[in-house]
CSV table of C-alpha atoms and ligand atoms in Angstrom, one decimal:
chain,number,residue,atom,x,y,z
A,133,MET,CA,6.0,-1.5,12.4
A,134,HIS,CA,5.7,-1.0,9.4
A,135,ALA,CA,7.5,-4.0,7.0
A,136,MET,CA,9.8,-2.0,4.4
A,137,HIS,CA,8.8,-4.5,1.8
A,138,ALA,CA,5.1,-4.1,2.9
A,139,ARG,CA,2.7,-7.5,1.7
A,140,LEU,CA,0.7,-6.4,-1.1
A,141,PRO,CA,-3.1,-6.6,-1.3
A,142,VAL,CA,-4.5,-9.1,-3.1
A,143,ASN,CA,-5.5,-8.0,-6.9
A,144,PHE,CA,-3.1,-4.7,-5.9
A,145,VAL,CA,-0.3,-5.0,-9.0
A,146,LEU,CA,2.5,-2.4,-7.7
A,147,GLU,CA,4.2,-1.5,-11.0
A,148,GLU,CA,0.5,-1.3,-12.6
A,149,ARG,CA,-0.4,1.6,-9.6
A,150,LEU,CA,3.4,3.3,-9.6
A,151,GLU,CA,2.7,3.9,-13.7
A,152,ARG,CA,-1.3,5.0,-13.1
A,153,TYR,CA,0.0,7.7,-10.9
A,154,ALA,CA,3.4,8.7,-11.6
A,155,ASP,CA,2.3,12.0,-12.4
A,156,ALA,CA,2.3,12.2,-8.6
A,157,ILE,CA,5.5,10.7,-8.5
A,158,GLU,CA,9.4,12.6,-8.9
A,159,LYS,CA,11.5,10.0,-10.3
A,160,GLN,CA,14.4,12.3,-10.5
A,161,PRO,CA,14.2,14.9,-8.1
A,162,ALA,CA,17.9,15.6,-8.4
A,163,VAL,CA,17.0,17.5,-11.2
A,164,TYR,CA,15.1,20.1,-9.1
A,165,ARG,CA,18.1,20.6,-6.5
A,166,GLY,CA,17.6,24.1,-5.9
A,167,CYS,CA,14.5,25.3,-7.8
A,168,TRP,CA,11.9,23.2,-6.3
A,169,THR,CA,9.5,26.2,-5.9
A,170,ARG,CA,9.4,27.2,-9.3
A,171,ALA,CA,9.9,24.4,-11.4
A,172,CYS,CA,7.0,22.8,-9.7
A,173,TRP,CA,5.1,25.8,-10.4
A,174,PRO,CA,1.7,24.2,-12.4
A,175,LEU,CA,2.5,24.7,-16.0
A,176,GLY,CA,-0.2,27.6,-17.0
A,177,LYS,CA,-0.6,29.1,-13.8
A,178,SER,CA,0.6,32.9,-13.3
A,179,GLY,CA,2.8,33.5,-10.6
A,180,ASN,CA,6.8,32.9,-9.5
A,181,GLY,CA,6.2,29.6,-7.8
A,182,PHE,CA,5.2,28.5,-4.2
A,183,ASP,CA,6.3,30.5,-1.0
A,184,GLU,CA,7.7,27.3,0.5
A,185,ALA,CA,8.9,23.6,0.1
A,186,ARG,CA,8.0,21.5,3.3
A,187,VAL,CA,9.2,17.5,3.6
A,188,ASP,CA,7.1,14.7,4.9
A,189,LEU,CA,9.9,12.2,5.5
A,190,GLY,CA,8.8,8.9,6.2
A,191,CYS,CA,5.1,10.0,4.5
A,192,GLY,CA,3.6,6.5,4.6
A,193,LYS,CA,0.6,7.1,2.4
A,194,GLY,CA,0.0,10.3,2.4
A,195,ALA,CA,-2.8,11.2,4.2
A,196,PHE,CA,-0.7,14.0,6.3
A,197,ILE,CA,0.3,15.8,3.1
A,198,VAL,CA,-2.4,15.6,0.9
A,199,GLU,CA,-4.3,17.2,3.6
A,200,SER,CA,-1.8,19.5,4.3
A,201,ALA,CA,-1.3,20.8,0.3
A,202,ARG,CA,-5.1,20.8,0.4
A,203,ARG,CA,-5.3,23.2,3.3
A,204,GLU,CA,-2.1,25.7,1.7
A,205,PRO,CA,-2.0,25.4,-2.1
A,206,ASN,CA,0.8,28.2,-1.7
A,207,VAL,CA,3.2,25.5,-0.5
A,208,LEU,CA,4.9,22.9,-1.9
A,209,PHE,CA,4.7,19.4,-0.5
A,210,VAL,CA,7.2,16.7,-0.8
A,211,GLY,CA,6.6,13.3,0.2
A,212,ILE,CA,9.7,10.9,0.7
A,213,ASP,CA,9.3,7.6,2.0
A,214,ALA,CA,11.5,4.3,1.0
A,215,GLU,CA,8.3,2.0,0.5
A,216,PRO,CA,7.2,1.5,-2.9
A,217,LEU,CA,3.8,0.3,-1.8
A,218,CYS,CA,3.1,3.4,-0.1
A,219,MET,CA,4.4,6.2,-2.6
A,220,ALA,CA,1.7,4.2,-4.9
A,221,TYR,CA,-1.4,5.1,-2.2
A,222,ALA,CA,0.0,8.6,-1.6
A,223,ALA,CA,0.8,9.5,-5.3
A,224,GLN,CA,-3.0,8.1,-5.5
A,225,ARG,CA,-4.2,10.1,-3.6
A,226,ILE,CA,-2.6,13.1,-4.5
A,227,MET,CA,-4.3,12.6,-7.8
A,228,GLU,CA,-7.6,11.8,-6.8
A,229,ALA,CA,-7.7,15.2,-4.7
A,230,ASP,CA,-6.2,17.0,-7.3
A,231,LEU,CA,-3.5,18.5,-5.8
A,232,ARG,CA,-0.9,20.6,-7.7
A,233,ASN,CA,1.3,21.1,-5.0
A,234,ALA,CA,2.1,17.6,-4.0
A,235,VAL,CA,4.8,14.9,-5.3
A,236,VAL,CA,5.8,12.2,-3.5
A,237,VAL,CA,10.0,10.7,-4.2
A,238,PRO,CA,10.8,7.2,-3.4
A,239,LEU,CA,13.7,7.5,-1.8
A,240,GLN,CA,15.6,6.8,1.7
A,241,GLY,CA,15.5,9.5,4.2
A,242,ASP,CA,19.4,9.8,3.9
A,243,ALA,CA,19.1,11.4,0.4
A,244,LEU,CA,17.8,15.1,1.2
A,245,GLN,CA,21.5,16.6,0.2
A,246,ARG,CA,21.2,14.9,-3.0
A,247,ILE,CA,18.0,16.3,-4.0
A,248,PHE,CA,17.6,20.1,-1.9
A,249,ALA,CA,20.3,23.0,-2.2
A,250,PRO,CA,21.0,24.4,1.2
A,251,GLY,CA,18.6,25.9,3.0
A,252,GLU,CA,15.7,25.3,0.5
A,253,VAL,CA,13.6,23.5,2.6
A,254,SER,CA,11.2,25.3,5.8
A,255,THR,CA,9.7,22.5,7.8
A,256,ILE,CA,10.5,19.0,7.5
A,257,HIS,CA,7.8,16.8,9.3
A,258,LEU,CA,8.6,13.3,10.8
A,259,ASN,CA,5.5,12.1,11.6
A,260,PHE,CA,5.4,8.7,13.8
A,261,PRO,CA,9.0,7.7,12.4
A,262,THR,CA,9.8,4.0,12.7
A,263,PRO,CA,11.1,3.5,16.1
A,264,TYR,CA,13.8,0.8,15.1
A,265,PRO,CA,14.1,0.5,19.7
A,266,ARG,CA,17.3,-2.4,19.2
A,267,LYS,CA,20.6,-0.5,19.3
A,268,ARG,CA,21.9,-2.3,16.1
A,269,ASP,CA,19.3,-0.7,14.3
A,270,ALA,CA,19.9,2.7,16.1
A,271,ALA,CA,21.4,4.4,12.4
A,272,ARG,CA,18.3,3.5,10.5
A,273,ARG,CA,16.4,6.0,12.9
A,274,LEU,CA,15.1,9.0,11.3
A,275,VAL,CA,16.3,11.3,14.5
A,276,SER,CA,19.4,9.8,14.4
A,277,LEU,CA,22.8,11.8,14.5
A,278,GLU,CA,23.8,11.6,11.3
A,279,ARG,CA,20.4,11.9,9.8
A,280,LEU,CA,20.1,15.2,12.2
A,281,ILE,CA,23.1,16.7,10.7
A,282,GLU,CA,22.0,16.4,7.0
A,283,TYR,CA,18.8,18.0,7.8
A,284,ARG,CA,20.4,21.0,8.8
A,285,GLU,CA,22.6,21.6,5.7
A,286,VAL,CA,18.9,21.4,3.6
A,287,LEU,CA,16.6,23.3,6.5
A,288,ALA,CA,16.1,27.0,6.1
A,289,ASP,CA,17.9,29.3,8.7
A,290,SER,CA,14.9,30.3,10.3
A,291,GLY,CA,13.4,26.1,9.3
A,292,THR,CA,11.7,23.6,11.6
A,293,LEU,CA,12.1,20.2,12.0
A,294,ARG,CA,8.7,18.9,13.4
A,295,LEU,CA,8.4,15.3,15.2
A,296,ARG,CA,5.6,13.6,16.0
A,297,THR,CA,5.4,10.6,17.7
A,298,ASP,CA,3.6,8.2,20.3
A,299,SER,CA,7.1,7.3,21.4
A,300,GLN,CA,8.3,8.8,24.8
A,301,PRO,CA,11.4,6.5,24.2
A,302,LEU,CA,12.0,7.5,20.5
A,303,ARG,CA,10.9,11.2,21.7
A,304,ASP,CA,13.6,11.1,24.6
A,305,PHE,CA,16.5,9.5,22.6
A,306,ALA,CA,15.6,12.2,19.8
A,307,LEU,CA,16.7,14.8,21.9
A,308,THR,CA,20.0,13.9,22.7
A,309,GLN,CA,20.4,13.7,18.9
A,310,LEU,CA,18.8,17.1,18.5
A,311,ASP,CA,20.9,18.7,21.1
A,312,LEU,CA,24.7,16.8,19.7
A,313,ALA,CA,23.7,18.1,16.3
A,314,GLY,CA,23.4,21.6,17.2
A,315,TYR,CA,19.6,22.1,17.1
A,316,ARG,CA,17.1,24.2,19.6
A,317,ILE,CA,13.9,23.1,21.1
A,318,VAL,CA,11.5,25.8,20.0
A,319,HIS,CA,8.3,23.6,21.3
A,320,SER,CA,7.8,20.7,23.3
A,321,SER,CA,4.2,19.1,23.9
A,322,GLU,CA,3.2,15.7,25.6
A,323,ASP,CA,-0.6,16.2,24.1
A,324,GLU,CA,0.1,17.7,20.6
A,325,ARG,CA,-3.1,17.0,19.4
A,326,ALA,CA,-4.7,18.9,22.3
A,327,GLU,CA,-2.3,21.7,21.6
A,328,HIS,CA,-3.1,21.7,18.1
A,329,PRO,CA,-6.1,20.2,17.4
A,330,ASP,CA,-6.5,21.8,13.7
A,331,GLU,CA,-3.0,19.6,12.7
A,332,PRO,CA,-3.6,17.1,9.7
A,333,SER,CA,-3.5,13.5,10.8
A,334,SER,CA,-1.8,11.0,9.4
A,335,GLU,CA,-2.4,7.2,9.4
A,336,TYR,CA,-0.6,6.3,12.3
A,337,GLU,CA,-1.8,9.1,14.4
A,338,GLU,CA,-5.2,8.0,13.7
A,339,ARG,CA,-4.3,4.2,14.4
A,340,LEU,CA,-2.3,4.6,17.2
A,341,CYS,CA,-4.4,7.4,19.4
A,342,ALA,CA,-7.5,5.1,18.6
A,343,ALA,CA,-5.5,2.8,20.4
A,344,GLY,CA,-4.7,4.9,23.6
A,345,ALA,CA,-1.4,6.9,22.4
A,346,HIS,CA,-0.8,10.7,22.8
A,347,VAL,CA,0.9,12.7,20.7
A,348,LEU,CA,4.4,14.0,21.7
A,349,ALA,CA,5.8,16.4,19.7
A,350,LEU,CA,9.0,18.5,19.8
A,351,TRP,CA,9.7,21.4,16.8
A,352,ALA,CA,13.2,22.3,16.5
A,353,SER,CA,15.3,24.7,14.4
A,354,PRO,CA,19.1,24.8,13.7
A,355,ALA,CA,21.2,26.6,16.4
A,356,ASN,CA,25.1,27.2,16.2
A,357,LYS,CA,26.7,24.4,14.6
A,358,PRO,CA,28.4,22.1,16.9
A,359,VAL,CA,32.3,22.2,16.4
A,360,CYS,CA,32.6,18.4,17.2
A,361,SER,CA,29.1,15.9,16.7
A,362,GLU,CA,30.2,12.9,18.5
A,363,GLN,CA,27.9,10.2,19.4
A,364,THR,CA,27.5,10.6,23.4
A,365,ALA,CA,23.8,9.0,23.9
A,366,SER,CA,23.2,5.2,24.8
A,367,LEU,CA,21.7,4.3,21.6
A,368,SER,CA,18.9,1.1,23.0
A,369,LEU,CA,15.4,2.6,22.9
A,370,VAL,CA,15.4,0.2,26.0
A,371,ASP,CA,17.7,2.9,28.4
A,372,TYR,CA,14.8,5.3,27.8
A,373,LEU,CA,11.9,3.6,29.4
A,374,PRO,CA,10.3,4.5,32.0
A,375,GLU,CA,11.0,2.5,35.4
A,376,ASP,CA,7.6,1.4,35.9
A,377,LEU,CA,7.6,-0.3,32.1
A,378,PHE,CA,4.5,1.7,31.5
A,379,GLU,CA,2.7,-0.3,33.7
A,380,GLY,CA,-1.4,0.4,33.1
A,381,ARG,CA,-0.8,2.8,30.4
A,382,TYR,CA,0.0,2.9,26.7
A,383,VAL,CA,2.5,0.6,25.2
A,384,PRO,CA,4.3,2.8,22.4
A,385,HIS,CA,4.0,1.1,19.2
A,386,GLY,CA,6.7,-1.2,18.2
A,387,MET,CA,8.0,-1.8,21.8
A,388,GLU,CA,5.2,-4.1,22.7
A,389,GLN,CA,7.3,-7.1,22.9
A,390,THR,CA,10.3,-6.0,24.4
A,391,ILE,CA,8.0,-4.7,27.2
A,392,VAL,CA,6.7,-7.5,27.8
A,393,ASN,CA,9.8,-9.8,27.8
A,394,LEU,CA,11.0,-7.1,30.9
A,395,ARG,CA,8.1,-7.2,32.6
A,396,ARG,CA,8.9,-11.1,32.8
A,397,GLN,CA,12.2,-10.3,33.7
A,398,LYS,CA,11.3,-8.1,36.6
A,399,GLU,CA,8.5,-10.4,38.0
A,400,ARG,CA,11.5,-13.2,37.9
A,401,ALA,CA,13.6,-10.9,39.4
A,402,ALA,CA,10.9,-9.9,42.0
A,403,ARG,CA,10.2,-13.2,42.6
A,404,GLY,CA,13.8,-14.9,43.0
A,405,GLY,CA,14.4,-11.9,45.5
A,406,ARG,CA,11.3,-13.3,47.5
A,407,ALA,CA,12.8,-16.8,47.6
B,827,SAM,C1,5.0,4.3,11.0
B,827,SAM,S1,5.1,4.6,9.6
B,827,SAM,C2,4.7,6.3,9.3
B,827,SAM,C3,3.8,6.7,8.5
B,827,SAM,C4,3.3,8.1,8.8
B,827,SAM,N1,4.2,9.2,8.6
B,827,SAM,C5,2.4,7.9,9.3
B,827,SAM,O1,2.4,9.0,10.4
B,827,SAM,O2,1.3,7.4,9.4
B,827,SAM,C6,6.9,4.6,9.2
B,827,SAM,C7,7.1,5.3,7.7
B,827,SAM,O3,8.6,5.5,7.3
B,827,SAM,C8,9.1,5.2,6.0
B,827,SAM,N2,11.0,4.8,6.4
B,827,SAM,C9,11.5,3.8,7.6
B,827,SAM,N3,12.8,4.2,7.3
B,827,SAM,C10,12.8,5.3,6.1
B,827,SAM,C11,13.7,5.8,5.9
B,827,SAM,N4,14.9,5.2,5.8
B,827,SAM,N5,13.9,6.8,4.5
B,827,SAM,C12,12.4,6.3,4.2
B,827,SAM,N6,11.2,6.1,4.7
B,827,SAM,C13,11.5,5.2,5.6
B,827,SAM,C14,8.3,3.9,6.1
B,827,SAM,O4,8.3,2.9,4.8
B,827,SAM,C15,6.6,4.1,6.4
B,827,SAM,O5,5.9,4.5,5.6
């Protein structure tokens, strides 16, 4: 899985790259809170601003926002990622494509309310978020209850959160959290690429689909706010695994070793049972 502090390629000087592509990196995003679509409208261009602001949270190296921004010039795309190396690559892609409607912000996923006003965001994309399968890392998931409650605050009433993942356990965990956080599911797919073949791809989608993954998707919109959002779901992704442990099928990224260990345990138990 993507390390939060990825190793740098040879001859890659991160600071130099961040400096070179600084025009596509917003270092003081809180300044734009409440006025992203107007404040980021390109200088010298007539008009009242972008139609809407969409966020790609955990945007990685930016393939998805760059292609999305190229297709929809009247929408502002804000890519957010905690990993500076990803920010450098994404900013480079934005500048090389000469896009004026995409920007990246180097921040953690818990920062949304600090940089966006209530209802300011029309869509939050979560493309292949890091699954963090262990219970003790559950709070780091971008689909945890705490994060989803924060996203609700910045999403427009008609807005959507769009999750795409290769991981059935993460998708099923997300379903529990969306319910607790007061969202309603407006679209769900076991094969999103087949249902929306024209949707831009992300780097992870390309890579994982080449390894045999199907894209699972959930789109959710804010519904009635729950009176009490207490965590009642199981937090380990192991508890969402299928009984057959994906036998003969694609194993979700980030859970490979867990599955190997569980299959070994199962085999040992079966041998023990026979003895
Ligand atoms: C598996 S990669 C997916 C990247 C991209 N969305 C894609 O589909 O190719 C997950 C990304 O989320 C970022 N990430 C993980 N946890 C994060 C957090 N709490 N806040 C912001 N970014 C995070 C990582 O740095 C990484 O770039």
